[in-house]
Tab-separated table of N, CA and C in Angstrom:
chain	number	residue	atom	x	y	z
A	74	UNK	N	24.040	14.852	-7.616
A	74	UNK	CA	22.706	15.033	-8.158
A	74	UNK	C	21.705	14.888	-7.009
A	75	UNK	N	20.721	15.722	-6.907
A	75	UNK	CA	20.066	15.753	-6.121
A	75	UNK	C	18.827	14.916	-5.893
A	76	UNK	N	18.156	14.399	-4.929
A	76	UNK	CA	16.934	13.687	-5.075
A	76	UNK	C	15.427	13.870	-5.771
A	77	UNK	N	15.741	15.597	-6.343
A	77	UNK	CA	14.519	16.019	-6.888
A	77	UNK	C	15.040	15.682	-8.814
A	78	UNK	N	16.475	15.897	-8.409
A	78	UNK	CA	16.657	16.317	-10.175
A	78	UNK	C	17.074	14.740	-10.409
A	79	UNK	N	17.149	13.438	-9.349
A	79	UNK	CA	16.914	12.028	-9.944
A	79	UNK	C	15.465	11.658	-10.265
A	80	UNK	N	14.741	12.355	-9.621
A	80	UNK	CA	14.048	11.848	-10.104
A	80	UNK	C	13.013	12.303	-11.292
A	81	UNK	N	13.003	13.487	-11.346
A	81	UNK	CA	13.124	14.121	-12.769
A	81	UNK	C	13.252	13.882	-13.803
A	82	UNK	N	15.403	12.989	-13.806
A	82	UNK	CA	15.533	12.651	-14.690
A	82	UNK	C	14.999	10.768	-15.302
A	83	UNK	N	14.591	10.688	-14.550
A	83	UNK	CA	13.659	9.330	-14.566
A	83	UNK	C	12.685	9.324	-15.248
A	84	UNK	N	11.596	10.615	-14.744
A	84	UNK	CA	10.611	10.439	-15.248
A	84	UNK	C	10.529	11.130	-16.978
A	85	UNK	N	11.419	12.205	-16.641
A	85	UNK	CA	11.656	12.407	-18.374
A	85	UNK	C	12.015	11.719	-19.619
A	86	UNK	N	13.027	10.339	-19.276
A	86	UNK	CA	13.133	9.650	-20.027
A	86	UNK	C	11.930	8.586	-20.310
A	87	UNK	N	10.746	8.800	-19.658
A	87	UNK	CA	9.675	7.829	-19.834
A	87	UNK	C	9.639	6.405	-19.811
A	88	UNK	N	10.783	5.809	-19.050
A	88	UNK	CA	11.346	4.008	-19.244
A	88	UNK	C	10.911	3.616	-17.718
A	89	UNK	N	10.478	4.244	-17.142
A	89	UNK	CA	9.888	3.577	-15.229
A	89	UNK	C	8.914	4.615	-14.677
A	90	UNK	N	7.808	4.708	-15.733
A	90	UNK	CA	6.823	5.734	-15.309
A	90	UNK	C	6.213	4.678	-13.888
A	91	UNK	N	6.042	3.224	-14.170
A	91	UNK	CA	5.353	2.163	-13.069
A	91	UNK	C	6.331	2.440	-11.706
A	92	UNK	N	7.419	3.018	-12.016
A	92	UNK	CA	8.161	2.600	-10.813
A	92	UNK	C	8.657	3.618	-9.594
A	93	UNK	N	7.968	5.384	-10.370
A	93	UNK	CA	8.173	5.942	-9.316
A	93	UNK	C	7.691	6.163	-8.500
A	94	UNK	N	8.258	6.197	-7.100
A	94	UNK	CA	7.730	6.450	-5.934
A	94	UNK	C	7.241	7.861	-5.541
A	95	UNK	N	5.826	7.863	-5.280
A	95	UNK	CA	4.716	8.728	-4.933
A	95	UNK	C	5.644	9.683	-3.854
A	96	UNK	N	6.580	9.856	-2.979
A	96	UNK	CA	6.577	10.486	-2.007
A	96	UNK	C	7.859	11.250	-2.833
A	97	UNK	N	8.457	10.348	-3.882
A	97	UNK	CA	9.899	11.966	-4.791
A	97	UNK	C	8.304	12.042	-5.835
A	98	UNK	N	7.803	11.762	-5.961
A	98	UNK	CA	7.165	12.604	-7.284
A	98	UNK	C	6.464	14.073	-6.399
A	99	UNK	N	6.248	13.906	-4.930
A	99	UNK	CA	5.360	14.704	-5.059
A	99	UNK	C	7.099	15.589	-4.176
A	100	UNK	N	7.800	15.354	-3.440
A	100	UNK	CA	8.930	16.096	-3.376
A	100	UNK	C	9.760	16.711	-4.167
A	101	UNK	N	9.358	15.914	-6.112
A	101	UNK	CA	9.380	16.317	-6.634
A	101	UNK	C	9.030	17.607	-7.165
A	102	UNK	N	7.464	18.002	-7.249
A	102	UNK	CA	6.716	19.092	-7.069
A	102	UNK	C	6.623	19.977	-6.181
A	103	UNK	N	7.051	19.777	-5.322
A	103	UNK	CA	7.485	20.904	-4.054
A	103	UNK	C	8.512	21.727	-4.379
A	104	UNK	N	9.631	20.827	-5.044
A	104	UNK	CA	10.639	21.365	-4.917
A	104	UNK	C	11.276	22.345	-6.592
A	105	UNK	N	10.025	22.491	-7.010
A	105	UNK	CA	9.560	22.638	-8.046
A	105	UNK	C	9.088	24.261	-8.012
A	106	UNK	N	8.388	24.298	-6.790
A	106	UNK	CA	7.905	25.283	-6.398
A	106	UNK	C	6.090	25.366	-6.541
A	107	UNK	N	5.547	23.641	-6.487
A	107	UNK	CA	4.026	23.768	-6.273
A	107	UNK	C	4.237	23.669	-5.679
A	108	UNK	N	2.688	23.710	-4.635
A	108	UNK	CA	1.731	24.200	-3.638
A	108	UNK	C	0.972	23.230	-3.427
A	109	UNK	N	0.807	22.492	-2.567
A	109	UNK	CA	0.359	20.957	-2.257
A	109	UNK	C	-1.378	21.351	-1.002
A	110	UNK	N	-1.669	20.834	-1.779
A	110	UNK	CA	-3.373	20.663	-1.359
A	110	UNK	C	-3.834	19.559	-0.763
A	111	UNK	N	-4.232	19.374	0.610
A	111	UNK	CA	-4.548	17.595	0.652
A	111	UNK	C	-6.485	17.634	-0.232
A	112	UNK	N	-6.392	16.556	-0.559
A	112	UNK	CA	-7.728	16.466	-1.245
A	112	UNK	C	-8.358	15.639	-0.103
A	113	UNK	N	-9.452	15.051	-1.170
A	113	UNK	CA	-10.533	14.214	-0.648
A	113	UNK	C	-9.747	12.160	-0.314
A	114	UNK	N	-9.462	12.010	0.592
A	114	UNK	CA	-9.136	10.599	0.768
A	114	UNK	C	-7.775	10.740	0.466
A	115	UNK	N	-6.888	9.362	-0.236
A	115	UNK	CA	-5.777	9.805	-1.111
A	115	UNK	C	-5.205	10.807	-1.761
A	116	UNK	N	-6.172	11.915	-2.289
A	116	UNK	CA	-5.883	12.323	-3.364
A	116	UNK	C	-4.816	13.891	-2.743
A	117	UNK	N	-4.046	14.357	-3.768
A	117	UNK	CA	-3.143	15.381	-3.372
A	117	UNK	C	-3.434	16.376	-4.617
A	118	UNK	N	-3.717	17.614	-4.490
A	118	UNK	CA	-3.931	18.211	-5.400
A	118	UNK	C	-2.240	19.265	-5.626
A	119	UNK	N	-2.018	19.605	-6.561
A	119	UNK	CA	-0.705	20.364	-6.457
A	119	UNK	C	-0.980	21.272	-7.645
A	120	UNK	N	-0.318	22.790	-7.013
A	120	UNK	CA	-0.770	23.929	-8.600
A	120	UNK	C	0.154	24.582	-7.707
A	121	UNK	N	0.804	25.932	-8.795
A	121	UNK	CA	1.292	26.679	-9.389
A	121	UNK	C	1.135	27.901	-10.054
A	122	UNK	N	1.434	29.324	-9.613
A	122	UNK	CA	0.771	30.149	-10.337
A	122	UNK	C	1.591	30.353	-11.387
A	123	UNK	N	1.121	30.961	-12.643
A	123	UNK	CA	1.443	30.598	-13.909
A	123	UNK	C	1.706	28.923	-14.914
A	124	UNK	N	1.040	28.330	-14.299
A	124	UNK	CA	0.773	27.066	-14.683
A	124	UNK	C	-0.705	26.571	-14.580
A	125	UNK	N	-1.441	26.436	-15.627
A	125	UNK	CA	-2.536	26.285	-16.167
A	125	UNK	C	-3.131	24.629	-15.049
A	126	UNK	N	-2.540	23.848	-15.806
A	126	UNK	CA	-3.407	22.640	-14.543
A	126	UNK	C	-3.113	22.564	-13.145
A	127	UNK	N	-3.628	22.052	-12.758
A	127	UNK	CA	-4.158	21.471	-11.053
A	127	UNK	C	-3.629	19.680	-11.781
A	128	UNK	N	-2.306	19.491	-10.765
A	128	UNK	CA	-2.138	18.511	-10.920
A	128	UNK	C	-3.015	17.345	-9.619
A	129	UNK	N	-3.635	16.326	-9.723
A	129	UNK	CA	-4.335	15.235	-8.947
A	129	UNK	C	-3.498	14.120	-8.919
A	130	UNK	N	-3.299	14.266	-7.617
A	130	UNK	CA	-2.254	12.809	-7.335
A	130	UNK	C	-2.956	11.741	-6.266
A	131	UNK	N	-2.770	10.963	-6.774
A	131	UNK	CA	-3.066	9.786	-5.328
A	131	UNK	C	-2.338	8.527	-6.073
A	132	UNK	N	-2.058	8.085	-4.718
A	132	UNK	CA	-0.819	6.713	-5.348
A	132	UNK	C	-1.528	5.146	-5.005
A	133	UNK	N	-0.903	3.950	-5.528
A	133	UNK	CA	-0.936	2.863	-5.427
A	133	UNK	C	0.077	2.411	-4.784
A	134	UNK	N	-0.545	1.829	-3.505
A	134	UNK	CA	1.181	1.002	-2.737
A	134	UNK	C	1.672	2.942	-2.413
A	135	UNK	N	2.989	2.394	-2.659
A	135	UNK	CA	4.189	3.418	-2.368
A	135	UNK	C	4.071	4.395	-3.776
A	136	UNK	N	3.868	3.739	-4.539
A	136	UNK	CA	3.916	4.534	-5.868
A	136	UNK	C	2.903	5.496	-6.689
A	137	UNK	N	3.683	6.088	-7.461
A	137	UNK	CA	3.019	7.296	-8.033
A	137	UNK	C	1.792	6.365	-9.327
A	138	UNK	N	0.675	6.876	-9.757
A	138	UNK	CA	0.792	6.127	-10.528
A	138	UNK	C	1.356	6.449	-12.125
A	139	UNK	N	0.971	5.230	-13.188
A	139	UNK	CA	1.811	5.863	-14.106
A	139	UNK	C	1.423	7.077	-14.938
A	140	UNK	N	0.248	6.981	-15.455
A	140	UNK	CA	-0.543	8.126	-16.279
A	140	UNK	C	-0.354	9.366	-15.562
A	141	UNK	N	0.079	9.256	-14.437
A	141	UNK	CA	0.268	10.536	-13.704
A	141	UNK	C	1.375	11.141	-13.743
A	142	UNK	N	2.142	9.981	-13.496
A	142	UNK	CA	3.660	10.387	-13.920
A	142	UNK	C	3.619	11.062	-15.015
A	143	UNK	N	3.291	10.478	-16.008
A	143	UNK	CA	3.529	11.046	-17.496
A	143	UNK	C	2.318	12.311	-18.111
A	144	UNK	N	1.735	13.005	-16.844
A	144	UNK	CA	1.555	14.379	-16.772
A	144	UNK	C	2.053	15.379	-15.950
A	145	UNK	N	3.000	14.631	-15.305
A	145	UNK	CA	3.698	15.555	-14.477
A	145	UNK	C	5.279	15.541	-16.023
A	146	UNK	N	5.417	14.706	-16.304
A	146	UNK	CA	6.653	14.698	-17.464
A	146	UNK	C	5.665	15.932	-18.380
A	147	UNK	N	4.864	15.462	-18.748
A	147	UNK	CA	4.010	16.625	-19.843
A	147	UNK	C	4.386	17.919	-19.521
A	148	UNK	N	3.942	18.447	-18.121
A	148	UNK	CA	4.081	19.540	-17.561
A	148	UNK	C	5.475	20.100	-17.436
A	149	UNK	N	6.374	19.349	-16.982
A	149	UNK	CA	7.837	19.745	-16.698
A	149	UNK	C	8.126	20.292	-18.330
A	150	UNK	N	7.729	19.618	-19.283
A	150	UNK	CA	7.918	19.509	-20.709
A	150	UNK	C	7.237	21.067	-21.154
A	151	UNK	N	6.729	21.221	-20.727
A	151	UNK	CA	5.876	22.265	-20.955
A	151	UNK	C	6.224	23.575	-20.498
A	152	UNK	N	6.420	23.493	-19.246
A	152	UNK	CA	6.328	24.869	-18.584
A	152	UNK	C	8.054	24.837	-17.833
A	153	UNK	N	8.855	23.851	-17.888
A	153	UNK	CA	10.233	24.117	-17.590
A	153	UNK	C	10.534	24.540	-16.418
A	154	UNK	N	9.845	24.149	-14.933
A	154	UNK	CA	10.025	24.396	-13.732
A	154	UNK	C	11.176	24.515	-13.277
A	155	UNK	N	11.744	25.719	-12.329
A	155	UNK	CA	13.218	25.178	-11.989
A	155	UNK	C	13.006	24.530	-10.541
A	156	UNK	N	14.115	23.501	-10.252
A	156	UNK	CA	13.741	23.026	-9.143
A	156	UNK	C	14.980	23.768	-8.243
A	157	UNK	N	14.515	23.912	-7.114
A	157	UNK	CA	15.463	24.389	-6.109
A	157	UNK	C	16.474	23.556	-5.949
């Protein structure tokens, strides 16, 4: 299993949204096939064509945070990305 599809399956089951780490969530999304934006300070913007939001990331510590997590789960939920 790969490091994109562990952590995937992490965040889909919704039981350690606090605990993932910001650098697979957003390797996550790369490998996903978004398009990574640096923003303003922290922040990481990530989009997709044929995918409606602009995801906004910036982390705490090492980590993703959680509400974020659980719009990137929304999205996967949604639009069914394949990951490479």
């Amino acid at each position: 299993m790969s490091k994109a599809s562990k952590t995937l399956a992490d965040i889909l089951t919704g039981r350690s949204d606090a605990n993932i780490s910001f650098a697979d969530l957003c390797h996550l999304l790369e490998r996903a096939g978004f398009t990574r934006k640096p923003g303003k300070g922290s922040h990481t913007l990530y989009f997709k064509e044929g995918v409606e939001e602009i995801i906004n990331l910036q982390p705490i510590g090492n980590k993703a945070k959680p509400y974020q997590v659980k719009q990137v789960r929304n999205l996967f939920l949604k639009y069914q990305p394949k990951i490479d």
